[in-house]
Amino acid sequence: MKLLLLDQKTLQQLLPTDAVIEAVGQAYSQLSQGHATLPQRLNIALAGGDLLAMPGSLDDSNALAVKLVSVFSGNARYNLPTIHALVVLLETESGRPLAVMEGSYLTAVRTGAASGVASRYLARPEAAIFALFGAGGQAEQQIRSVLTTRPIREVHIFDSQTQRAEQLAQKMTAALPNVRFTVSATPAQAIADADIITTVTTSRQPVFPAEAVK
C-alpha cells in the first residue's frame, strides 16, 4: 500500500491562505446543505489533557478523513505546543488510507480559515482594526486569514503571557510591514476600537468584558 506522508513544511508550501479559505467555505456550504457527515467528536479526558477523534466526509468533494488531536494545556512546561494532531485521508470507495498529514499546522490553518470565512461574510467590508486574543500556535494563521478577506490596518494582540504577544507582534511586523501590530496591556484596550475580534485561547473564563465591545 502506497501511503503519502506530508509534514508541516510541505503543507506550508502546498496550502496558500486564500485557497484554504475557499476550501473551508465550500465545506461549510456542503454541511449547511446536508451534504456532509460530521459525527460528534470522541473525547477521551486524561489527567493532563484530552484526546479528540474527529471523522468527517464531504459528499460533493468525495472526501473522507479523520483527525486525531491531543490538547494538553500544561505543555508549555515541556516547551511543547498545546496541540498535536494527525490527519488521515482515506479513499471513499474502498476506505484505503491515502495520506497521513501533520495535523497541528492543518488545525491552525483550518481554524484560521474559518475566521477568514466568517470575516468575509459577517464583517463590514471596510473593517480595518482586528483584535486577537491568544498568541499561541494558531495565532499567525488567524491573522493571515482575516487580513486576506478584509483591509486590516491594525492588529491588537493580547495574551496573558505578554512576552509571547510581543514575539508574535515582532514576527508579523517583519512579515507584513504594511500592517501595524501592537501588544495591548489589557483586554479592554485590545478591543476598544476593534471591528473584528477573534479568540484563540484555552481559557475557561471570559477573556474580555462584553461591555468593552464597541
Tab-separated table of N, CA, C and O in Angstrom, residues 87 136 208:
chain	number	residue	atom	x	y	z
A	87	VAL	N	-3.800	14.002	10.642
A	87	VAL	CA	-4.991	13.845	9.804
A	87	VAL	C	-4.729	12.692	8.840
A	87	VAL	O	-3.686	12.653	8.178
A	136	GLY	N	-0.679	32.026	20.673
A	136	GLY	CA	-0.078	30.703	20.575
A	136	GLY	C	0.047	30.203	19.148
A	136	GLY	O	0.126	30.986	18.191
A	208	PHE	N	-12.639	38.838	27.764
A	208	PHE	CA	-12.859	40.285	27.761
A	208	PHE	C	-14.285	40.565	28.204
A	208	PHE	O	-15.176	39.727	28.039
